Amino acid sequence: MIWINLGHRSYLATAVNLATDKDADKASLWIERSNGSGIKVLSGTWEEVEEHKQAIDFAVSKGYKTYDIN
């Protein structure tokens, strides 16, 4: 689990996933929260969103407790 900080909001994420939007070069970053609900926290180009996904996965693997999306 990792806390995702997005501006003034924070979400405890148990899973992080990518979803392709209707526009093929766009994507969304979704998190699954500890209560089982999902929420979209970021939209953008596939490259931008995938970069955040990889960074979150890296942070989790290294034991970090938070990740800031600016």
mmCIF file of N, CA and C in Angstrom:
data_model
loop_
_atom_site.group_PDB
_atom_site.id
_atom_site.type_symbol
_atom_site.label_atom_id
_atom_site.label_comp_id
_atom_site.label_asym_id
_atom_site.label_seq_id
_atom_site.Cartn_x
_atom_site.Cartn_y
_atom_site.Cartn_z
ATOM 1 N N MET A 1 0.833 -1.175 0.000
ATOM 2 C CA MET A 1 0.000 0.000 0.000
ATOM 3 C C MET A 1 0.878 1.238 0.000
ATOM 4 N N ILE A 2 0.335 2.273 -0.619
ATOM 5 C CA ILE A 2 1.054 3.533 -0.682
ATOM 6 C C ILE A 2 0.034 4.665 -0.708
ATOM 7 N N TRP A 3 0.383 5.762 -0.058
ATOM 8 C CA TRP A 3 -0.454 6.950 -0.105
ATOM 9 C C TRP A 3 -0.128 7.716 -1.372
ATOM 10 N N ILE A 4 -1.148 8.018 -2.168
ATOM 11 C CA ILE A 4 -0.999 8.839 -3.369
ATOM 12 C C ILE A 4 -1.478 10.235 -3.005
ATOM 13 N N ASN A 5 -0.582 11.209 -3.059
ATOM 14 C CA ASN A 5 -0.912 12.598 -2.741
ATOM 15 C C ASN A 5 -1.135 13.344 -4.043
ATOM 16 N N LEU A 6 -2.324 13.921 -4.160
ATOM 17 C CA LEU A 6 -2.704 14.658 -5.365
ATOM 18 C C LEU A 6 -3.251 16.007 -4.931
ATOM 19 N N GLY A 7 -2.379 17.002 -4.929
ATOM 20 C CA GLY A 7 -2.785 18.318 -4.442
ATOM 21 C C GLY A 7 -3.132 18.256 -2.975
ATOM 22 N N HIS A 8 -4.342 18.666 -2.630
ATOM 23 C CA HIS A 8 -4.786 18.657 -1.230
ATOM 24 C C HIS A 8 -5.486 17.358 -0.847
ATOM 25 N N ARG A 9 -5.535 16.381 -1.755
ATOM 26 C CA ARG A 9 -6.180 15.095 -1.479
ATOM 27 C C ARG A 9 -5.140 13.984 -1.371
ATOM 28 N N SER A 10 -5.445 12.992 -0.562
ATOM 29 C CA SER A 10 -4.583 11.817 -0.408
ATOM 30 C C SER A 10 -5.448 10.570 -0.455
ATOM 31 N N TYR A 11 -4.931 9.534 -1.117
ATOM 32 C CA TYR A 11 -5.652 8.271 -1.232
ATOM 33 C C TYR A 11 -4.705 7.134 -0.865
ATOM 34 N N LEU A 12 -5.193 6.207 -0.055
ATOM 35 C CA LEU A 12 -4.423 5.011 0.272
ATOM 36 C C LEU A 12 -4.707 3.993 -0.821
ATOM 37 N N ALA A 13 -3.706 3.667 -1.610
ATOM 38 C CA ALA A 13 -3.875 2.774 -2.754
ATOM 39 C C ALA A 13 -3.361 1.375 -2.430
ATOM 40 N N THR A 14 -4.184 0.383 -2.740
ATOM 41 C CA THR A 14 -3.763 -1.008 -2.606
ATOM 42 C C THR A 14 -3.342 -1.575 -3.954
ATOM 43 N N ALA A 15 -3.771 -0.932 -5.047
ATOM 44 C CA ALA A 15 -3.391 -1.339 -6.403
ATOM 45 C C ALA A 15 -3.448 -0.120 -7.311
ATOM 46 N N VAL A 16 -2.613 -0.123 -8.340
ATOM 47 C CA VAL A 16 -2.568 0.969 -9.306
ATOM 48 C C VAL A 16 -2.634 0.356 -10.698
ATOM 49 N N ASN A 17 -3.531 0.897 -11.541
ATOM 50 C CA ASN A 17 -3.736 0.347 -12.873
ATOM 51 C C ASN A 17 -3.822 1.450 -13.916
ATOM 52 N N LEU A 18 -3.513 1.082 -15.157
ATOM 53 C CA LEU A 18 -3.660 1.979 -16.299
ATOM 54 C C LEU A 18 -4.876 1.557 -17.099
ATOM 55 N N ALA A 19 -5.561 2.534 -17.668
ATOM 56 C CA ALA A 19 -6.685 2.254 -18.559
ATOM 57 C C ALA A 19 -6.556 3.142 -19.780
ATOM 58 N N THR A 20 -6.793 2.575 -20.946
ATOM 59 C CA THR A 20 -6.768 3.344 -22.181
ATOM 60 C C THR A 20 -8.094 4.074 -22.318
ATOM 61 N N ASP A 21 -8.035 5.357 -22.625
ATOM 62 C CA ASP A 21 -9.244 6.126 -22.860
ATOM 63 C C ASP A 21 -9.728 5.887 -24.284
ATOM 64 N N LYS A 22 -10.870 6.463 -24.622
ATOM 65 C CA LYS A 22 -11.431 6.302 -25.965
ATOM 66 C C LYS A 22 -10.447 6.753 -27.036
ATOM 67 N N ASP A 23 -9.735 7.831 -26.758
ATOM 68 C CA ASP A 23 -8.691 8.312 -27.652
ATOM 69 C C ASP A 23 -7.458 7.442 -27.414
ATOM 70 N N ALA A 24 -6.994 6.765 -28.427
ATOM 71 C CA ALA A 24 -5.958 5.724 -28.280
ATOM 72 C C ALA A 24 -4.670 6.216 -27.629
ATOM 73 N N ASP A 25 -4.313 7.484 -27.803
ATOM 74 C CA ASP A 25 -3.057 7.958 -27.214
ATOM 75 C C ASP A 25 -3.248 8.547 -25.820
ATOM 76 N N LYS A 26 -4.435 8.446 -25.269
ATOM 77 C CA LYS A 26 -4.722 8.944 -23.920
ATOM 78 C C LYS A 26 -4.902 7.766 -22.963
ATOM 79 N N ALA A 27 -4.618 8.012 -21.703
ATOM 80 C CA ALA A 27 -4.760 6.963 -20.691
ATOM 81 C C ALA A 27 -5.147 7.588 -19.358
ATOM 82 N N SER A 28 -5.561 6.733 -18.439
ATOM 83 C CA SER A 28 -5.923 7.160 -17.095
ATOM 84 C C SER A 28 -5.228 6.265 -16.081
ATOM 85 N N LEU A 29 -4.882 6.859 -14.959
ATOM 86 C CA LEU A 29 -4.306 6.124 -13.839
ATOM 87 C C LEU A 29 -5.398 5.943 -12.800
ATOM 88 N N TRP A 30 -5.705 4.692 -12.492
ATOM 89 C CA TRP A 30 -6.730 4.343 -11.523
ATOM 90 C C TRP A 30 -6.075 3.693 -10.319
ATOM 91 N N ILE A 31 -6.604 3.988 -9.142
ATOM 92 C CA ILE A 31 -6.134 3.305 -7.940
ATOM 93 C C ILE A 31 -7.303 2.555 -7.326
ATOM 94 N N GLU A 32 -6.975 1.459 -6.685
ATOM 95 C CA GLU A 32 -7.960 0.749 -5.879
ATOM 96 C C GLU A 32 -7.681 1.137 -4.435
ATOM 97 N N ARG A 33 -8.715 1.582 -3.761
ATOM 98 C CA ARG A 33 -8.561 2.016 -2.384
ATOM 99 C C ARG A 33 -8.760 0.843 -1.437
ATOM 100 N N SER A 34 -8.412 1.044 -0.182
ATOM 101 C CA SER A 34 -8.471 -0.037 0.804
ATOM 102 C C SER A 34 -9.889 -0.546 1.040
ATOM 103 N N ASN A 35 -10.909 0.249 0.702
ATOM 104 C CA ASN A 35 -12.290 -0.199 0.869
ATOM 105 C C ASN A 35 -12.807 -0.937 -0.368
ATOM 106 N N GLY A 36 -11.944 -1.137 -1.372
ATOM 107 C CA GLY A 36 -12.308 -1.873 -2.569
ATOM 108 C C GLY A 36 -12.816 -1.020 -3.712
ATOM 109 N N SER A 37 -13.049 0.253 -3.475
ATOM 110 C CA SER A 37 -13.535 1.119 -4.546
ATOM 111 C C SER A 37 -12.364 1.609 -5.394
ATOM 112 N N GLY A 38 -12.653 1.944 -6.621
ATOM 113 C CA GLY A 38 -11.635 2.471 -7.521
ATOM 114 C C GLY A 38 -11.899 3.932 -7.820
ATOM 115 N N ILE A 39 -10.830 4.664 -8.114
ATOM 116 C CA ILE A 39 -10.957 6.081 -8.427
ATOM 117 C C ILE A 39 -9.888 6.458 -9.449
ATOM 118 N N LYS A 40 -10.300 7.281 -10.421
ATOM 119 C CA LYS A 40 -9.349 7.787 -11.411
ATOM 120 C C LYS A 40 -8.650 8.993 -10.807
ATOM 121 N N VAL A 41 -7.311 8.953 -10.773
ATOM 122 C CA VAL A 41 -6.568 10.044 -10.154
ATOM 123 C C VAL A 41 -5.794 10.891 -11.157
ATOM 124 N N LEU A 42 -5.650 10.405 -12.387
ATOM 125 C CA LEU A 42 -4.851 11.141 -13.362
ATOM 126 C C LEU A 42 -5.253 10.741 -14.770
ATOM 127 N N SER A 43 -5.322 11.704 -15.669
ATOM 128 C CA SER A 43 -5.532 11.453 -17.092
ATOM 129 C C SER A 43 -4.474 12.222 -17.860
ATOM 130 N N GLY A 44 -4.089 11.690 -19.010
ATOM 131 C CA GLY A 44 -3.105 12.362 -19.833
ATOM 132 C C GLY A 44 -2.676 11.465 -20.977
ATOM 133 N N THR A 45 -1.539 11.797 -21.561
ATOM 134 C CA THR A 45 -1.037 10.942 -22.623
ATOM 135 C C THR A 45 -0.578 9.620 -22.019
ATOM 136 N N TRP A 46 -0.525 8.606 -22.857
ATOM 137 C CA TRP A 46 -0.115 7.282 -22.391
ATOM 138 C C TRP A 46 1.260 7.353 -21.724
ATOM 139 N N GLU A 47 2.188 8.101 -22.314
ATOM 140 C CA GLU A 47 3.547 8.184 -21.782
ATOM 141 C C GLU A 47 3.572 8.831 -20.404
ATOM 142 N N GLU A 48 2.821 9.911 -20.233
ATOM 143 C CA GLU A 48 2.790 10.600 -18.935
ATOM 144 C C GLU A 48 2.216 9.701 -17.834
ATOM 145 N N VAL A 49 1.116 9.065 -18.146
ATOM 146 C CA VAL A 49 0.444 8.234 -17.152
ATOM 147 C C VAL A 49 1.271 6.997 -16.831
ATOM 148 N N GLU A 50 1.857 6.390 -17.862
ATOM 149 C CA GLU A 50 2.688 5.205 -17.639
ATOM 150 C C GLU A 50 3.921 5.534 -16.804
ATOM 151 N N GLU A 51 4.477 6.726 -17.000
ATOM 152 C CA GLU A 51 5.632 7.146 -16.202
ATOM 153 C C GLU A 51 5.275 7.204 -14.718
ATOM 154 N N HIS A 52 4.104 7.757 -14.401
ATOM 155 C CA HIS A 52 3.668 7.796 -13.002
ATOM 156 C C HIS A 52 3.423 6.386 -12.470
ATOM 157 N N LYS A 53 2.824 5.533 -13.273
ATOM 158 C CA LYS A 53 2.561 4.142 -12.855
ATOM 159 C C LYS A 53 3.867 3.435 -12.517
ATOM 160 N N GLN A 54 4.863 3.568 -13.378
ATOM 161 C CA GLN A 54 6.157 2.934 -13.129
ATOM 162 C C GLN A 54 6.834 3.518 -11.895
ATOM 163 N N ALA A 55 6.709 4.826 -11.706
ATOM 164 C CA ALA A 55 7.307 5.466 -10.537
ATOM 165 C C ALA A 55 6.638 4.983 -9.248
ATOM 166 N N ILE A 56 5.321 4.810 -9.282
ATOM 167 C CA ILE A 56 4.608 4.303 -8.107
ATOM 168 C C ILE A 56 5.027 2.868 -7.820
ATOM 169 N N ASP A 57 5.106 2.041 -8.855
ATOM 170 C CA ASP A 57 5.552 0.658 -8.669
ATOM 171 C C ASP A 57 6.955 0.611 -8.072
ATOM 172 N N PHE A 58 7.838 1.486 -8.542
ATOM 173 C CA PHE A 58 9.204 1.552 -8.017
ATOM 174 C C PHE A 58 9.183 1.981 -6.546
ATOM 175 N N ALA A 59 8.387 3.000 -6.230
ATOM 176 C CA ALA A 59 8.295 3.487 -4.855
ATOM 177 C C ALA A 59 7.811 2.387 -3.918
ATOM 178 N N VAL A 60 6.817 1.632 -4.348
ATOM 179 C CA VAL A 60 6.306 0.525 -3.531
ATOM 180 C C VAL A 60 7.391 -0.526 -3.328
ATOM 181 N N SER A 61 8.117 -0.856 -4.402
ATOM 182 C CA SER A 61 9.154 -1.892 -4.294
ATOM 183 C C SER A 61 10.304 -1.468 -3.369
ATOM 184 N N LYS A 62 10.521 -0.167 -3.237
ATOM 185 C CA LYS A 62 11.584 0.339 -2.369
ATOM 186 C C LYS A 62 11.099 0.681 -0.964
ATOM 187 N N GLY A 63 9.809 0.474 -0.700
ATOM 188 C CA GLY A 63 9.301 0.675 0.643
ATOM 189 C C GLY A 63 8.843 2.093 0.969
ATOM 190 N N TYR A 64 8.726 2.950 -0.033
ATOM 191 C CA TYR A 64 8.242 4.296 0.215
ATOM 192 C C TYR A 64 6.775 4.243 0.628
ATOM 193 N N LYS A 65 6.374 5.173 1.457
ATOM 194 C CA LYS A 65 5.005 5.196 1.979
ATOM 195 C C LYS A 65 4.105 6.189 1.226
ATOM 196 N N THR A 66 4.707 7.144 0.499
ATOM 197 C CA THR A 66 3.914 8.149 -0.218
ATOM 198 C C THR A 66 4.471 8.370 -1.610
ATOM 199 N N TYR A 67 3.589 8.847 -2.495
ATOM 200 C CA TYR A 67 3.981 9.267 -3.842
ATOM 201 C C TYR A 67 3.181 10.520 -4.165
ATOM 202 N N ASP A 68 3.862 11.589 -4.573
ATOM 203 C CA ASP A 68 3.210 12.853 -4.895
ATOM 204 C C ASP A 68 3.033 12.993 -6.398
ATOM 205 N N ILE A 69 1.795 13.284 -6.815
ATOM 206 C CA ILE A 69 1.523 13.603 -8.212
ATOM 207 C C ILE A 69 1.325 15.098 -8.281
ATOM 208 N N ASN A 70 2.199 15.777 -8.991
ATOM 209 C CA ASN A 70 2.115 17.238 -9.095
ATOM 210 C C ASN A 70 1.536 17.644 -10.423
#
